Coordinates of C-alpha atoms and ligand atoms in Angstrom, one line a residue:
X1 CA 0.0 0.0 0.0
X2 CA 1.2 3.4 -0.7
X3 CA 1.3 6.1 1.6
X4 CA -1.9 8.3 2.0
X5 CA -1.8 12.0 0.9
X6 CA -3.2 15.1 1.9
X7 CA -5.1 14.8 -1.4
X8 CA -6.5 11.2 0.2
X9 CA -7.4 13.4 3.3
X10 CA -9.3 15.7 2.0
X11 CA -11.1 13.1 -0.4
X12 CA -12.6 11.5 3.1
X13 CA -14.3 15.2 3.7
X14 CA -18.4 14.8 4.7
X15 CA -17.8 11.0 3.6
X16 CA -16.2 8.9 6.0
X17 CA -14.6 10.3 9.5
X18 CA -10.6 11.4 9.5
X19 CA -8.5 9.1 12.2
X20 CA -5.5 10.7 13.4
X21 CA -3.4 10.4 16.5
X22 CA 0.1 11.3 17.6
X23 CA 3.5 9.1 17.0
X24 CA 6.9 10.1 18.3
X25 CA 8.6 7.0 18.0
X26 CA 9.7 4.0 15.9
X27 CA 7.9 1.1 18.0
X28 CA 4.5 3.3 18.5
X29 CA 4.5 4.4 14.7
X30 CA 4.4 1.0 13.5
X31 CA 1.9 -0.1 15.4
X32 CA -0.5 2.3 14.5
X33 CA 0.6 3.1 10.8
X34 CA -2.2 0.3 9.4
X35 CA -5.0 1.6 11.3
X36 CA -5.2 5.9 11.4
X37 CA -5.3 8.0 8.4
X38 CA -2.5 11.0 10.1
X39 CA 0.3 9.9 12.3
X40 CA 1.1 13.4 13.6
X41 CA 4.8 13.6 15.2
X42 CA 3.4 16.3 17.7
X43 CA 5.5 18.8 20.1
X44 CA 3.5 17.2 22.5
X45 CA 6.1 14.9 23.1
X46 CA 7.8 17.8 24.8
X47 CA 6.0 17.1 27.6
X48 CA 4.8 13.4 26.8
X49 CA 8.6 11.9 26.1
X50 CA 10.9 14.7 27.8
X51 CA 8.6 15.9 31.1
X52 CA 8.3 19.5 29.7
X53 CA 6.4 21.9 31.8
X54 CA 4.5 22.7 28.5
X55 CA 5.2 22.3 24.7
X56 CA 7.6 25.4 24.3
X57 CA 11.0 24.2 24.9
X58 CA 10.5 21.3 22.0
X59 CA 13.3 22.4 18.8
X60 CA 13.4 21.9 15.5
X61 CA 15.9 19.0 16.0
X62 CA 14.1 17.4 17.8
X63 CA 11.1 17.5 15.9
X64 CA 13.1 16.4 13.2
X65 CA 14.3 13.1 14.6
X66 CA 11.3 12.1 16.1
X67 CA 9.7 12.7 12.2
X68 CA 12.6 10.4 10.8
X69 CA 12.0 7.7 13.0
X70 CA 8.4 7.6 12.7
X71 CA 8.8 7.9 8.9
X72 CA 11.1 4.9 8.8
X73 CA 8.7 3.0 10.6
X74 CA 6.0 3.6 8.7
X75 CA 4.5 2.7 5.3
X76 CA 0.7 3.0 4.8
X77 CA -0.1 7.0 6.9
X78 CA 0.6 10.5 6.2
X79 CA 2.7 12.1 8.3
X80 CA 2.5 15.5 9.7
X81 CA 5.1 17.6 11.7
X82 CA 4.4 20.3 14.0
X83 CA 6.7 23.3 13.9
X84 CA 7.8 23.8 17.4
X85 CA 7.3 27.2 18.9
X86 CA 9.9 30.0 17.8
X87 CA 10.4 28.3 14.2
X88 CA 7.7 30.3 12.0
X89 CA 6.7 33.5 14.1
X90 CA 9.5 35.4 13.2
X91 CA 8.8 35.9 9.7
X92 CA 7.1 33.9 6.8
X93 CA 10.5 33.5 5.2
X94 CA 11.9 32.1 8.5
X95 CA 9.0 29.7 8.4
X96 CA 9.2 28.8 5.2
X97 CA 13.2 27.7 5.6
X98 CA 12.0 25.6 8.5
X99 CA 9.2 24.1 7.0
X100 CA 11.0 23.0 4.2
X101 CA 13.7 21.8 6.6
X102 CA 11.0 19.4 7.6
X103 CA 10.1 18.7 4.8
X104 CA 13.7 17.5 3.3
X105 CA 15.1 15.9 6.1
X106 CA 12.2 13.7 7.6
X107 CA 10.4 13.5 3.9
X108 CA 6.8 14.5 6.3
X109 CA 3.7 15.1 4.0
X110 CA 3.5 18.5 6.3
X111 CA 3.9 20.8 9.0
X112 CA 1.4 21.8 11.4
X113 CA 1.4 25.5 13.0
X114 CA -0.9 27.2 15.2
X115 CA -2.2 30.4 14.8
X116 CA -5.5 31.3 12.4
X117 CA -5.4 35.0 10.9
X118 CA -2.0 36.4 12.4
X119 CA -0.4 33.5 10.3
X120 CA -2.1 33.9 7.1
X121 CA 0.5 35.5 5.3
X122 CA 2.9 33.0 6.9
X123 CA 0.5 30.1 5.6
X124 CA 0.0 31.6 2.3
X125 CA 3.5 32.1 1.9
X126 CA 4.7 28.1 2.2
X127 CA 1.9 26.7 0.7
X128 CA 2.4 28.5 -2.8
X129 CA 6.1 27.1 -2.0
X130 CA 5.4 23.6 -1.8
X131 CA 4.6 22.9 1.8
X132 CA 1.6 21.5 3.0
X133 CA 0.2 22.9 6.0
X134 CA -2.5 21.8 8.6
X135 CA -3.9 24.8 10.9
X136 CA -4.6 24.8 14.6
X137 CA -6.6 27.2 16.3
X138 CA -9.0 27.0 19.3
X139 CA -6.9 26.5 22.6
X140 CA -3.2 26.7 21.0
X141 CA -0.8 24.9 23.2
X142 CA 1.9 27.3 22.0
X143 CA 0.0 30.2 23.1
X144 CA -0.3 28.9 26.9
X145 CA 1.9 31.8 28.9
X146 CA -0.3 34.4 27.1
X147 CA -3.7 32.9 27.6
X148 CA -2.6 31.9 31.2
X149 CA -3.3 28.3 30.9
X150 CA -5.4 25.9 28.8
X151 CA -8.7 27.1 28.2
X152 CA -11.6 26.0 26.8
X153 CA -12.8 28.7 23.5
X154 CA -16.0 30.0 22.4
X155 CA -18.4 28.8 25.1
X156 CA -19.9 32.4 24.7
X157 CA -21.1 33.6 21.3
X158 CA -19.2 36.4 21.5
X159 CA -15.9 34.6 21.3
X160 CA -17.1 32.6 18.3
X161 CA -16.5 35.8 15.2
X162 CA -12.8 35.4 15.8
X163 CA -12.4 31.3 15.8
X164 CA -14.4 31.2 12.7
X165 CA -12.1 33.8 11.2
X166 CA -8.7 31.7 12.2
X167 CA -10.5 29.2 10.1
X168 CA -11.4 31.1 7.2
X169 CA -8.3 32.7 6.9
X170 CA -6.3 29.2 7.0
X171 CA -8.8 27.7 4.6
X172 CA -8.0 30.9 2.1
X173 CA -4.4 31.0 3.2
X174 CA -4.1 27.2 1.7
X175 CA -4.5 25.1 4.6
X176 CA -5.2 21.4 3.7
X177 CA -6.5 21.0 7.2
X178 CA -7.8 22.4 10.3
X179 CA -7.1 21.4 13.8
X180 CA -9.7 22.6 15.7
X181 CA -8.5 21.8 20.3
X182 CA -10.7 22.8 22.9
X183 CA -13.7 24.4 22.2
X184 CA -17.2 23.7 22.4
X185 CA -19.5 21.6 20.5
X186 CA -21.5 24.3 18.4
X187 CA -18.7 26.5 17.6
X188 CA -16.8 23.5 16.1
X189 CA -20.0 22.5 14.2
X190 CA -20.5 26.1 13.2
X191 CA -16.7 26.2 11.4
X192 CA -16.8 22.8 9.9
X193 CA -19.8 24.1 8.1
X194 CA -18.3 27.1 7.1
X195 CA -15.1 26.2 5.8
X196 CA -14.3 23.1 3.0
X197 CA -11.1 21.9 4.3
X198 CA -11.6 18.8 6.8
X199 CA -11.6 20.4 10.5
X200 CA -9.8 17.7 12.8
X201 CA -11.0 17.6 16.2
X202 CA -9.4 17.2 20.0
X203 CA -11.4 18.4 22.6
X204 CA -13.9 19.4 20.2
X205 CA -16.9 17.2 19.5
X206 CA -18.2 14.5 17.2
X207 CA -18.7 17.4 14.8
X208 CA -15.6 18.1 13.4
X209 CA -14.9 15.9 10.2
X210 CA -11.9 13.8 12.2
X211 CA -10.1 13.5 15.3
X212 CA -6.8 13.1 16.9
X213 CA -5.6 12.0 20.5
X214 CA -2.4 11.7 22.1
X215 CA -1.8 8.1 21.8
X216 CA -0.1 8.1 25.3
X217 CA -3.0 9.2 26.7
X218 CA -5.5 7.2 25.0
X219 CA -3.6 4.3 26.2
X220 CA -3.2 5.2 29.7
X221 CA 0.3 5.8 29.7
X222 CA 0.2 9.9 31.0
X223 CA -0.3 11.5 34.2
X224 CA -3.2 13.7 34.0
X225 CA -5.4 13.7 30.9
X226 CA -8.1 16.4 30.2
X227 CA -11.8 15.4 30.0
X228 CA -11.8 14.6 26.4
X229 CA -9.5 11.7 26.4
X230 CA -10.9 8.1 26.1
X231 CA -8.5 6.0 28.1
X232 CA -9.0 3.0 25.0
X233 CA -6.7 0.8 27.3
X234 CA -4.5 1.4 30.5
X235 CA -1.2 -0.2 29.9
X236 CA 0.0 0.9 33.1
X237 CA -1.0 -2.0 34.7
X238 CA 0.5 -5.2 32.4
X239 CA 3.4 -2.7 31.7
X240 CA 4.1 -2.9 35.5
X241 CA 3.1 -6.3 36.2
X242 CA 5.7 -7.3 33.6
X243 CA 8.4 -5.2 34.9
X244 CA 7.6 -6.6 38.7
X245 CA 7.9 -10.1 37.1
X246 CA 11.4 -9.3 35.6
X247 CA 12.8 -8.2 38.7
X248 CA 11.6 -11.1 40.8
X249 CA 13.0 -13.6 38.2
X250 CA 16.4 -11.7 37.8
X251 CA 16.8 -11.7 41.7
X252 CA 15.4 -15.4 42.1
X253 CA 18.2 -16.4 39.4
X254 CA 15.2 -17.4 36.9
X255 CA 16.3 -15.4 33.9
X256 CA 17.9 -15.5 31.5
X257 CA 17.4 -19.3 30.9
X258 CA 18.9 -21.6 29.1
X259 CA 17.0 -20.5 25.3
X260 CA 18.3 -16.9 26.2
X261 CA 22.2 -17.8 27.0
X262 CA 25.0 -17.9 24.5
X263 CA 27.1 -21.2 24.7
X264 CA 30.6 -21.6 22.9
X265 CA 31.0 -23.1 19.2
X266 CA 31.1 -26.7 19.5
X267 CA 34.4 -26.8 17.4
X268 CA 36.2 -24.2 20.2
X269 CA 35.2 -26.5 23.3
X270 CA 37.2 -29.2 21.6
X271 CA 40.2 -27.1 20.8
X272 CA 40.5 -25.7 24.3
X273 CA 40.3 -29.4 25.9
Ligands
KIV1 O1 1.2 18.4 19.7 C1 0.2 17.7 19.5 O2 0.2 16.5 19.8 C2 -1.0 18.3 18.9 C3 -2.2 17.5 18.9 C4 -2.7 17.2 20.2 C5 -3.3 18.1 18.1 O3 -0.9 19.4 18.5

């Protein structure tokens, strides 16, 4: 099977729902590559892999060789990269050099920034250049020391004018795809409506054309998760059980066994008698 593009993304629009969830490593990658439509390599992992406060420290680097591994791993999903924070506000020619960084280095289907109408120019300006781009607007985790934490957008109407302009503006600006975090139901109904690019949701209802998760969260394997994680599984608890079982047998002398030890050549035990 050949990978799926942003052309096969779109396609899904209003037809069948868009699956997407994050993947920073090899082992992870592969498992999910069959089964989602997006594998996004997000700078989430700041905080999911490397215990980051919040997503700001993540760099381009490292960004980079997360997207290689997950790309090596991988045969059947397109793969998005987020632009970590300090790589694109600068200037749209700044952005540009790092988004086709990404591009050439981890060979990434596209980058993911956030920001709706302040980045329009910035949008506009890669995507006649070659590089896909997927939005992000509602709560923006890159924006958390100015909106003083993570909160929830447009529960009043009043909010909702500039939300649907971030989307209208990334839609015009070239976007191939919206992610639409934390906001409520109606408003995320009222902008996939409006705009003809598929809106992918977290945090933002069954009305958004897809959604994506943190796969460490959906599996259990975080801290704290916010409301609108599923826990699908929590691997905690064999992870641990296994671990426990490893030490006891180590201690007790029961591993490694026989089938996992090394023995000499047959040929060498001869010589050597
Ligand atoms: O960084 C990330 O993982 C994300 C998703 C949660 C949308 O941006």
């Amino acid at each position: 099977m050949s990978r799926k593009t942003i052309h096969d993304i779109q396609a899904k629009t209003g037809k069948e729902k868009i699956t997407c969830l994050t993947a920073y490593t090899a082992p992870i990658a592969r498992l999910l590559d069959q089964h989602v439509d997006i594998l996004l390599v997000g700078d989430s992992l700041g905080m999911v892999l490397y215990e980051y406060e919040n997503t700001l420290p993540v760099t381009l680097d490292q960004m980079i060789e997360h997207t290689k591994s997950v790309i090596k791993a991988t045969s059947d999903s397109c793969v998005i990269m987020d632009l970590p924070f300090g790589t694109y506000e600068e200037s749209k020619q700044l952005a540009l050099k790092n988004a086709l960084t990404a591009i050439k280095d981890t060979n990434c289907a596209g980058v993911k920034l956030e920001g709706g109408t302040l980045i329009e120019e910035t949008v506009k300006y890669i995507t006649e250049r070659g590089v896909p781009v997927m939005g992000h607007i509602g709560l923006q985790p890159q924006s958390v020391i100015i909106d003083g934490g993570y909160k929830i957008k447009g529960r009043d109407k009043f909010e909702w004018k500039k939300y649907i302009d971030d989307a209208v503006a990334l839609e015009r600006a070239g976007a191939f795809s919206v992610v639409l975090e934390g906001m409520a139901e109606p408003l995320a109904e009222e902008i996939t409506k409006t705009i003809n690019i598929p809106t992918i949701g977290i945090g933002a209802s069954a009305k958004c054309d897809g959604q994506v998760l943190v796969t460490e969260d959906m599996l259990g394997l975080t801290n704290i998760s916010p409301k609108f994680v599923k826990e699908y599984a929590n691997l905690r608890a064999p992870i641990e059980k296994a671990v426990k079982q490893y030490v006891s047998d180590v201690k007790l002398g029961k591993f490694p066994e026989q089938q996992h030890t090394y023995q000499m050549k047959p040929s060498i035990v001869k010589d050597n008698k």
